[in-house]
Coordinates of C-alpha atoms in Angstrom, one line a residue:
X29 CA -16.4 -17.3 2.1
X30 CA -13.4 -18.1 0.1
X31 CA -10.0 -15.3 0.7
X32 CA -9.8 -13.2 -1.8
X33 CA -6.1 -11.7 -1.0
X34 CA -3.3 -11.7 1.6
X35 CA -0.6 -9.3 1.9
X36 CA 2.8 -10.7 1.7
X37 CA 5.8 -9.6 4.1
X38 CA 8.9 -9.0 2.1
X39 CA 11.5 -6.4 3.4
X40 CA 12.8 -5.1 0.5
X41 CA 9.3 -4.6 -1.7
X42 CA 10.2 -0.9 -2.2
X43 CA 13.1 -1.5 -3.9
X44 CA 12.2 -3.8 -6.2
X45 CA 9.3 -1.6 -7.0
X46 CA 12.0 1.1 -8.1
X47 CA 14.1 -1.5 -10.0
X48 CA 10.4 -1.9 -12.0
X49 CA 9.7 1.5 -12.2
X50 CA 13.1 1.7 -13.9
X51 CA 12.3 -0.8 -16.3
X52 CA 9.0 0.4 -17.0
X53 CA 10.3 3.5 -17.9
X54 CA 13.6 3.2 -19.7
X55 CA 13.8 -0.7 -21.2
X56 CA 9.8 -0.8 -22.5
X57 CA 7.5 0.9 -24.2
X58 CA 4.9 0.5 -21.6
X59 CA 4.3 4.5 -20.8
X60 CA 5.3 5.7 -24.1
X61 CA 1.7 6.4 -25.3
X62 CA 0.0 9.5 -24.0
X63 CA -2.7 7.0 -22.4
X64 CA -0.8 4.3 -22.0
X65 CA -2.2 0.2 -22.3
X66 CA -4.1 -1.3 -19.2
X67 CA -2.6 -4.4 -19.1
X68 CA 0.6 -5.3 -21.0
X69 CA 1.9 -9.2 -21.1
X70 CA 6.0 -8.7 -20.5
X71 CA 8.7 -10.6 -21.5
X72 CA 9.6 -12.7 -18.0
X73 CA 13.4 -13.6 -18.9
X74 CA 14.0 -9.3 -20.1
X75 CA 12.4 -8.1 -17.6
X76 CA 14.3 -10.2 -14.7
X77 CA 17.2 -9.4 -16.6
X78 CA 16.4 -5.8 -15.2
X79 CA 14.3 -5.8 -12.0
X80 CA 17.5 -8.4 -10.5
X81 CA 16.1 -7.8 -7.2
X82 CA 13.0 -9.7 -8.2
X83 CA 14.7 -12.3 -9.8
X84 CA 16.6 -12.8 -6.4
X85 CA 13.1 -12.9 -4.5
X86 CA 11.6 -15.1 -6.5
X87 CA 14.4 -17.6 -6.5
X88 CA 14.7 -17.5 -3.2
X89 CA 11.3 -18.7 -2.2
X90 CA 11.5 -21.4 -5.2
X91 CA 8.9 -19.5 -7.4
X92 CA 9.7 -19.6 -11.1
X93 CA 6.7 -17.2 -12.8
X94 CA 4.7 -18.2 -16.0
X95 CA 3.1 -14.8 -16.5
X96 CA 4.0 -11.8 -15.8
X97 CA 2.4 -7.9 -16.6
X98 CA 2.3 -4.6 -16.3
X99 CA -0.9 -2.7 -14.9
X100 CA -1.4 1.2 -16.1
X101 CA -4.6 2.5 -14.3
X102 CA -4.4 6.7 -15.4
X103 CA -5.8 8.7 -12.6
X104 CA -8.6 9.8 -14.3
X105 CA -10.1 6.9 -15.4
X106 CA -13.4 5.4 -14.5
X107 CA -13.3 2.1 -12.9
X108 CA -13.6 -1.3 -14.8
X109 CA -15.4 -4.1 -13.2
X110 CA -13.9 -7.4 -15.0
X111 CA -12.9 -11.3 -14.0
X112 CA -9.5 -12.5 -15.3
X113 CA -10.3 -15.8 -15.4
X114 CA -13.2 -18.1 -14.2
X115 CA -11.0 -21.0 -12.4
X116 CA -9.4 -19.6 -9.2
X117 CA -5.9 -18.2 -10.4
X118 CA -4.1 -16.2 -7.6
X119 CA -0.9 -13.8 -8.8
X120 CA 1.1 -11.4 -6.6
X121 CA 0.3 -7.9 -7.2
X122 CA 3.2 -5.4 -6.2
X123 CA 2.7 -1.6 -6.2
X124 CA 5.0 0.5 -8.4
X125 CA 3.9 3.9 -8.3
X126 CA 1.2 5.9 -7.3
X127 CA -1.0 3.1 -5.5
X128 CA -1.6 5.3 -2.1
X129 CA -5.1 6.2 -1.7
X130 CA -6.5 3.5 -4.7
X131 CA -8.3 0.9 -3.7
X132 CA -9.5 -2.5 -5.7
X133 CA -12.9 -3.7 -4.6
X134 CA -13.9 -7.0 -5.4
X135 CA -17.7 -7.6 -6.1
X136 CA -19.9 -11.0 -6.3
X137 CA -21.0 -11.4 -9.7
X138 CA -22.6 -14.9 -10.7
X139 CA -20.7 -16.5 -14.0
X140 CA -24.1 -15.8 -15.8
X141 CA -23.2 -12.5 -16.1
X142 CA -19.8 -13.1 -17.5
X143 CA -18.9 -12.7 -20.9
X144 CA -15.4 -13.9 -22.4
X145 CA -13.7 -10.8 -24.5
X146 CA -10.3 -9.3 -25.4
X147 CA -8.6 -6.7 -25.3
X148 CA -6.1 -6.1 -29.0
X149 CA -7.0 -9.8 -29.2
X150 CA -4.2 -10.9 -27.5
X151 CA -5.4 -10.5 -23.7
X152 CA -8.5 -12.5 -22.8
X153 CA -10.8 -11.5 -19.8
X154 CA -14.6 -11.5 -19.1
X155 CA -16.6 -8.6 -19.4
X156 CA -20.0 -8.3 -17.2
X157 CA -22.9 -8.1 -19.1
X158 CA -25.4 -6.3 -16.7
X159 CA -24.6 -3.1 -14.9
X160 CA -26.3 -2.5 -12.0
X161 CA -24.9 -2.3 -7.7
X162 CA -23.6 -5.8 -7.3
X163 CA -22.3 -6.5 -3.4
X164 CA -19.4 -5.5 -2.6
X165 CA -17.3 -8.3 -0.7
X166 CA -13.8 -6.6 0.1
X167 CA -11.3 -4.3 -0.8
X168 CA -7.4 -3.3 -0.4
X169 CA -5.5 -0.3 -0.4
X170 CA -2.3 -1.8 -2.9
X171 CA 0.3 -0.9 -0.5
X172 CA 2.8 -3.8 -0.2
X173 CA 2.6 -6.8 -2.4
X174 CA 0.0 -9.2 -2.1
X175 CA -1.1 -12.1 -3.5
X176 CA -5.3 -12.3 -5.2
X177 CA -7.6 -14.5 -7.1
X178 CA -8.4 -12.9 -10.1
X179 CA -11.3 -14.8 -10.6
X180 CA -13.0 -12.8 -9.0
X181 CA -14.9 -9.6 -10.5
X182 CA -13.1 -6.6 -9.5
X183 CA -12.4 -3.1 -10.2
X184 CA -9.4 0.0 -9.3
X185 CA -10.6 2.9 -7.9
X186 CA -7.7 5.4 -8.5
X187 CA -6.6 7.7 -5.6
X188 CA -9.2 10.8 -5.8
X189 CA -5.9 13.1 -5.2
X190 CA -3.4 11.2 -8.0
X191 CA -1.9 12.8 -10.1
X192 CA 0.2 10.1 -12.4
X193 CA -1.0 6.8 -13.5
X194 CA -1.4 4.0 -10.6
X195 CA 1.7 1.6 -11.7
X196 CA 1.4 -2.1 -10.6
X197 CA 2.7 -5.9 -11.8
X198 CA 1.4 -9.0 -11.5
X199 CA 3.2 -12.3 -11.4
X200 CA 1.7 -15.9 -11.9
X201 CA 2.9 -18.7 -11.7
X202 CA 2.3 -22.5 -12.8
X203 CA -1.8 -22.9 -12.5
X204 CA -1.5 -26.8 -11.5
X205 CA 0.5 -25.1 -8.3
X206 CA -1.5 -25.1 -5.0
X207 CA -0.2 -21.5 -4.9
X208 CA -1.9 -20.4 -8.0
X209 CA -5.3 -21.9 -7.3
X210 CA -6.1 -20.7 -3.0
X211 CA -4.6 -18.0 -1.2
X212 CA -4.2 -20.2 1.7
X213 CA -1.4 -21.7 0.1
X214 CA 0.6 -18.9 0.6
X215 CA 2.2 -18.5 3.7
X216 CA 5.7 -18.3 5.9
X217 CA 6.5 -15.5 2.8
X218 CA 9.1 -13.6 4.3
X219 CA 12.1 -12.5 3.3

């Protein structure tokens, strides 16, 4: 079986996370709305401009990002099984807040079952068209950052004791890059 995901060892993860939190907050609109967007698409160059520590990271292992977002799961929301994409495409995650005691599981659901949808037609993903208990195959607790392939069907369990919304961003980068289509490709990430 293919990896799935692979935590990533960088020293000062916590304080970038602040620097995002930061941003989150005060320079975007993401947690404006009483229940707040999923998944938002950000602006890369603004939001380097005020997560610097990130900026830093990333230049220093010669990663230049193509996408990046913003993940609000509120803590009393029901789980959403989904695929990203269909072709292998591995991101970082990186917690921000509130990711302690959440878990994503990751589930194996044949492509028949996949159905391609968006979300305010500007965020493309596939839906699964049969409910029913598919197998489990792994899951993580998002408590450093990590790198996974979101093309696989997965779902966040928020913490049974949270009491804010489960803060996350992802990052991807070029998809022709080795790092953005196998999780073995990443490794030696230290900082």
């Amino acid at each position: 079986m293919r990896s799935i995901y692979k935590f990533l060892d960088i020293d000062n993860f916590q304080e970038i996370s602040d620097q995002m939190y930061d941003f989150v907050t005060n320079h975007s609109d993401i947690l404006k709305p009483k229940t707040p967007t999923f998944f938002t698409d950000v602006n890369i160059a603004h939001t380097l401009t005020h997560v610097p520590l990130l900026k830093e990271f990333l230049d220093s292992q010669f990663l230049v990002p193509t996408k990046m977002s913003v993940i609000v799961v509120p803590a009393d929301s029901a789980p959403y099984l989904h695929v990203d994409t269909v072709d292998p495409f591995v991101r970082i995650l990186w917690p921000v807040r509130n990711t302690a005691g959440s878990c994503t599981k990751f589930y194996d659901v044949p492509r028949e079952y996949l159905e391609l949808t968006s979300f305010l037609d500007s965020v493309w993903y596939y839906n699964i068209t049969e409910t029913r208990e598919w197998e489990q195959l792994t899951e993580f607790e998002l408590s450093s950052p990590l790198v996974f392939d979101a093309s696989v069907a997965h779902a966040v369990y928020p913490a049974p004791t949270a009491t804010g919304h489960r803060i996350s961003f992802s990052v991807g980068f070029d998809r022709d890059l080795p790092i953005s289509k196998s999780i073995k490709a990443w490794f030696g990430f230290q900082r």
